[in-house]
Amino acid sequence: MKFPEEVLRIANDIRLMKIRGAGRIARAAAHGLRLAAQKYRGRDRDSFIKYMREVSEMIKNTRPTAVSLPNALTYIISRLMKRYEEGYGLMELKKTVIDSAEEFISYSLHAIKRIGEIGAGRIVNGDIIMTHCNSSAAISIIVAAHLRGKSIKVYATETRPKYQGYITYKALREKGIDVTLIPDSAARFFMKKVDKVIVGADTVASNGAVVNKIGTSLIALAAHEARVNFLVATETYKFSPVTVIGELVEIEERSPLEIVDEKFLKKNMLIRIRNPAFDVTPPEYIDAIITEKGVIPPQAAILILKEDYGWVIKDYILKIVSEE
Ligand code: RUB
């Protein structure tokens, strides 16, 4: 089936990381489904469902690690399917997709703001904060604390190989925050000066492990060694229901060309390069997870999952039982 140009462009932008960061990716996916519904020119319900499922699958397959992407799609498609099973007509089904997408996007933006408000309460006047990569949720906390008049200093890691740390540096600088850019490898060097590390998340597993940009777990280790508070800022749609039944989070491996250029690669044909984009920080290294619903210890991740995704988890478990 042919997908609308604009929807294909969104998928491609996610793949190429022109749209990046777990929250932004989720909102772009929701927007993609909304556009697909708006552009649908067919006339019957069944073909619309088939088409929407295919668009959803195509968007889902852009990047594998951030669970916010499938969670955003499920949010919309599950509402669509419910209406379909209740016998609603095509116009109503389209409206369901459009309304659910808008609902998700506005929930997401509100959640980031709320995380800022909740997280700012944890920041003390004079705090020195380290952050890694570029997380809207982590930035929301830092900016909210600054706006409350707290005097803070930030170390932002460069975040090689894609240098998302520069985006963080610019965003904080524009708000008038005292921010210093450091190489990733200097994280331990500066850790003794730091009071809190705040990072975002791409996925939170049911045991409280956090998947985030490569290098996060090394920083967590350095923070643990120096007895520095390690906080994760994340919306609850980054909690992964499949991890409850033991599924592992797929870690995206990206092109070696993000590490070396083509000329180097041609000269060194036999070189082996690995470029994992994310790593896993175990719950033991995380002091708290700050969500829009409040602050939880990582071990309480399962409670969020039960509350928000209980029905999805029940479906998985029933599926496993019926396959046995
Ligand atoms: C981005 C990254 C971010 C999280 C959280 O990785 O790891 O820390 O996605 O970001 P990439 P946010 O640049 O490879 O997408 O809080 O904005 O959702």
XYZ file of C-alpha atoms and ligand atoms in Angstrom:
342
model
C 0.000 0.000 0.000
C 1.185 3.525 -0.807
C 1.742 5.774 2.210
C 1.419 9.590 2.085
C 4.641 11.491 1.325
C 4.519 13.435 4.609
C 4.204 10.243 6.632
C 7.127 8.645 4.796
C 9.145 11.781 5.476
C 8.461 11.569 9.217
C 9.549 7.915 9.265
C 12.689 8.765 7.346
C 13.495 11.703 9.634
C 13.237 9.382 12.657
C 15.487 6.819 10.932
C 18.077 9.475 10.044
C 17.803 11.047 13.528
C 16.604 14.392 12.173
C 13.825 13.722 14.658
C 15.440 12.215 17.730
C 15.038 11.789 21.484
C 12.464 9.315 22.778
C 9.757 11.877 23.571
C 10.059 13.691 20.256
C 10.074 10.402 18.358
C 6.848 9.353 20.123
C 5.119 12.644 19.302
C 6.305 12.468 15.679
C 4.909 8.914 15.429
C 1.540 10.083 16.769
C 1.582 12.985 14.329
C 2.407 10.518 11.522
C -0.670 8.397 12.313
C -2.816 11.534 12.515
C -1.591 12.656 9.059
C -2.132 9.175 7.635
C -5.749 9.183 8.840
C -6.344 12.692 7.517
C -4.948 11.760 4.090
C -6.816 8.456 3.747
C -9.014 8.519 0.635
C -10.484 4.979 0.746
C -14.134 4.317 1.498
C -14.440 1.298 3.748
C -13.688 0.572 7.379
C -11.787 -2.662 6.899
C -9.303 -1.213 4.406
C -8.786 1.768 6.717
C -7.874 -0.531 9.617
C -5.476 -2.505 7.419
C -3.906 0.734 6.149
C -3.527 2.243 9.635
C -1.929 -0.962 10.944
C 0.543 -0.941 8.054
C 1.431 2.727 8.554
C 1.909 2.035 12.256
C 4.198 -0.928 11.527
C 6.232 1.117 9.037
C 6.760 3.920 11.596
C 7.553 1.409 14.352
C 10.350 -0.140 12.308
C 12.352 3.084 12.053
C 14.377 2.722 15.275
C 14.274 -0.206 17.710
C 15.232 0.967 21.189
C 12.953 3.737 22.492
C 9.747 2.047 23.677
C 8.016 5.430 23.574
C 7.648 4.795 19.825
C 5.598 1.552 19.975
C 3.807 2.807 23.098
C 2.643 5.954 21.263
C 1.462 3.863 18.307
C -0.318 1.364 20.591
C -2.019 4.246 22.419
C -3.677 5.282 19.152
C -4.172 1.926 17.415
C -5.735 0.286 20.506
C -8.325 3.094 20.688
C -8.963 2.734 16.970
C -9.469 -1.048 17.285
C -11.859 -0.635 20.187
C -14.042 1.712 18.130
C -13.799 -0.594 15.120
C -14.980 -3.567 17.176
C -17.832 -1.455 18.492
C -18.960 -0.993 14.865
C -18.164 2.684 14.306
C -18.144 4.031 10.712
C -15.139 5.264 8.722
C -15.513 8.954 9.624
C -15.669 8.116 13.328
C -12.664 5.815 13.038
C -10.626 8.545 11.353
C -11.661 10.976 14.060
C -10.602 8.466 16.720
C -7.084 8.339 15.261
C -6.861 12.123 14.979
C -8.228 12.749 18.487
C -6.085 10.045 20.122
C -2.942 11.358 18.405
C -3.708 14.868 19.646
C -4.431 13.542 23.114
C -1.090 11.685 23.182
C 0.886 14.699 21.963
C -0.656 17.025 24.490
C -0.193 14.439 27.299
C 3.472 14.127 26.329
C 4.111 17.884 26.388
C 2.276 18.263 29.669
C 4.254 15.335 31.166
C 7.593 16.956 30.334
C 6.479 20.196 31.995
C 5.250 18.305 35.054
C 8.540 16.373 35.333
C 10.290 19.756 35.376
C 8.083 20.980 38.218
C 8.461 17.800 40.261
C 12.177 17.415 39.565
C 13.005 21.048 40.332
C 11.971 20.339 43.911
C 14.910 17.924 44.169
C 17.473 20.520 43.110
C 19.144 22.462 45.878
C 20.552 25.984 45.556
C 24.204 25.682 44.522
C 23.851 22.194 42.992
C 26.297 21.096 40.325
C 24.519 18.817 37.855
C 25.891 16.516 35.189
C 23.750 15.473 32.240
C 24.379 13.225 29.251
C 23.038 13.365 25.694
C 20.005 15.563 25.020
C 16.898 14.831 27.031
C 13.899 17.158 27.063
C 12.800 15.673 30.388
C 16.191 16.231 32.049
C 16.427 19.737 30.579
C 12.918 20.490 31.841
C 14.084 19.831 35.431
C 17.270 21.871 35.077
C 15.444 24.828 33.489
C 12.596 24.709 36.049
C 15.122 24.783 38.910
C 16.877 27.753 37.279
C 13.558 29.580 36.813
C 12.836 29.073 40.510
C 15.930 31.144 41.176
C 18.196 28.263 42.215
C 21.814 28.900 41.367
C 23.055 25.825 39.495
C 25.986 24.777 37.349
C 25.776 22.092 34.699
C 28.320 19.807 33.049
C 26.966 18.562 29.724
C 28.811 15.690 28.055
C 29.471 15.955 24.320
C 27.844 12.566 23.692
C 29.856 11.064 20.913
C 29.521 10.027 18.172
C 26.453 12.176 17.339
C 27.227 15.070 19.719
C 23.701 15.538 21.083
C 25.383 17.187 24.100
C 25.897 20.310 21.975
C 22.098 20.644 21.656
C 21.831 20.434 25.449
C 24.633 22.957 25.889
C 22.883 25.435 23.562
C 19.453 24.921 25.130
C 20.784 25.570 28.656
C 22.977 28.453 27.565
C 19.983 30.149 25.899
C 18.174 30.028 29.242
C 21.114 31.757 30.908
C 22.273 28.655 32.787
C 25.957 28.247 33.685
C 26.867 25.224 31.528
C 30.210 23.657 30.623
C 30.657 21.165 27.791
C 32.969 18.242 28.585
C 34.154 15.173 26.625
C 32.329 11.978 27.596
C 35.582 10.485 28.823
C 35.951 13.311 31.392
C 32.784 12.327 33.263
C 34.681 10.603 36.102
C 37.248 13.398 36.236
C 34.492 15.927 37.038
C 32.280 13.624 39.094
C 33.839 14.608 42.419
C 32.536 18.164 41.886
C 29.014 17.004 40.977
C 25.986 16.824 43.313
C 23.485 15.170 40.978
C 23.442 13.422 37.640
C 20.202 13.809 35.699
C 19.622 11.876 32.483
C 16.622 10.947 30.364
C 15.461 7.513 29.252
C 14.579 5.734 26.055
C 13.117 2.739 27.838
C 12.558 1.738 31.445
C 12.360 -2.012 32.043
C 10.040 -3.637 34.584
C 12.973 -4.224 36.982
C 13.822 -0.494 36.910
C 16.826 -0.780 34.568
C 17.074 2.257 32.317
C 18.087 2.195 28.673
C 19.522 5.521 27.567
C 22.221 6.943 25.304
C 25.445 4.967 25.159
C 27.735 6.061 27.977
C 24.940 6.574 30.512
C 25.848 3.409 32.439
C 29.510 4.455 32.679
C 28.437 7.798 34.130
C 26.128 5.947 36.549
C 29.058 3.816 37.627
C 31.228 6.884 38.226
C 28.363 8.525 40.159
C 27.923 5.391 42.272
C 31.617 5.320 43.080
C 31.582 8.995 44.088
C 28.264 8.630 45.995
C 26.603 11.168 43.705
C 22.818 11.098 43.307
C 21.819 9.537 39.972
C 18.347 10.600 38.769
C 16.423 9.596 35.663
C 13.773 11.923 34.204
C 11.184 10.130 32.122
C 7.578 10.168 31.007
C 5.647 7.002 31.912
C 5.115 6.053 28.256
C 8.806 5.082 28.223
C 8.110 2.117 30.512
C 8.191 -1.105 28.546
C 5.348 -3.610 29.043
C 7.096 -6.460 27.156
C 9.931 -6.474 29.695
C 7.439 -7.813 32.252
C 7.407 -11.111 30.370
C 11.179 -11.188 30.101
C 11.709 -9.627 26.671
C 15.040 -7.818 26.373
C 15.274 -4.296 24.957
C 16.940 -4.274 21.555
C 19.971 -2.014 21.511
C 20.275 -0.153 18.224
C 23.604 -0.502 16.425
C 24.309 2.317 14.032
C 26.621 2.795 11.073
C 30.441 2.782 11.535
C 30.328 5.963 9.457
C 29.210 7.791 12.593
C 32.623 6.891 14.079
C 35.015 7.188 11.120
C 34.631 8.698 7.662
C 34.341 6.863 4.368
C 37.947 7.630 3.368
C 39.261 5.995 6.553
C 36.960 3.016 6.082
C 38.172 2.503 2.500
C 41.840 2.653 3.594
C 41.193 0.189 6.447
C 38.890 -2.335 4.829
C 39.526 -4.958 7.514
C 38.774 -2.760 10.484
C 35.946 -3.909 12.741
C 33.859 -1.119 14.256
C 30.877 -1.388 16.617
C 28.562 1.538 17.278
C 25.862 0.703 19.839
C 23.629 3.740 20.373
C 22.322 2.879 23.857
C 23.271 1.036 27.021
C 21.535 -0.312 30.096
C 21.975 1.168 33.573
C 21.001 -1.376 36.240
C 18.525 -0.275 38.945
C 21.229 -0.539 41.644
C 22.880 2.562 40.190
C 19.713 4.647 40.027
C 18.529 6.591 43.090
C 15.182 7.726 41.716
C 13.087 7.951 38.582
C 11.230 11.248 38.179
C 8.020 10.830 36.188
C 5.011 13.090 35.588
C 3.164 10.943 38.149
C 5.750 11.473 40.865
C 9.162 10.252 41.998
C 9.611 6.487 42.280
C 12.488 4.192 43.194
C 13.532 2.126 40.149
C 12.188 -1.009 41.838
C 8.672 0.480 41.614
C 8.737 0.538 37.794
C 6.499 -2.513 37.783
C 3.780 -0.529 39.586
C 3.713 2.108 36.821
C 3.564 -0.671 34.252
C 0.707 -2.377 36.082
C -1.231 0.886 36.279
C -0.661 2.077 32.693
C -0.202 -1.115 30.719
C -1.976 -3.760 32.812
C -4.256 -4.670 29.901
C -1.333 -5.018 27.433
C 0.584 -7.204 29.906
C -2.508 -9.354 30.485
C -2.769 -9.894 26.709
C 0.907 -10.964 26.499
C 0.516 -13.376 29.387
C -2.681 -14.880 27.917
C -0.873 -15.280 24.582
C 2.024 -17.110 26.239
C -0.337 -19.383 28.179
C -2.347 -20.236 25.033
C 0.887 -21.070 23.136
C 2.099 -23.476 25.823
C 18.452 10.294 22.791
C 18.582 9.870 24.211
C 17.833 10.676 25.236
C 16.498 10.006 25.508
C 15.585 10.869 26.364
O 19.032 9.367 21.899
O 19.185 8.882 24.549
O 18.548 10.752 26.429
O 15.839 9.716 24.302
O 15.288 12.053 25.663
P 18.993 9.668 20.311
P 13.893 12.814 25.901
O 19.583 11.015 20.101
O 19.794 8.559 19.714
O 17.534 9.604 19.889
O 13.831 13.132 27.372
O 14.004 14.047 25.050
O 12.788 11.921 25.469
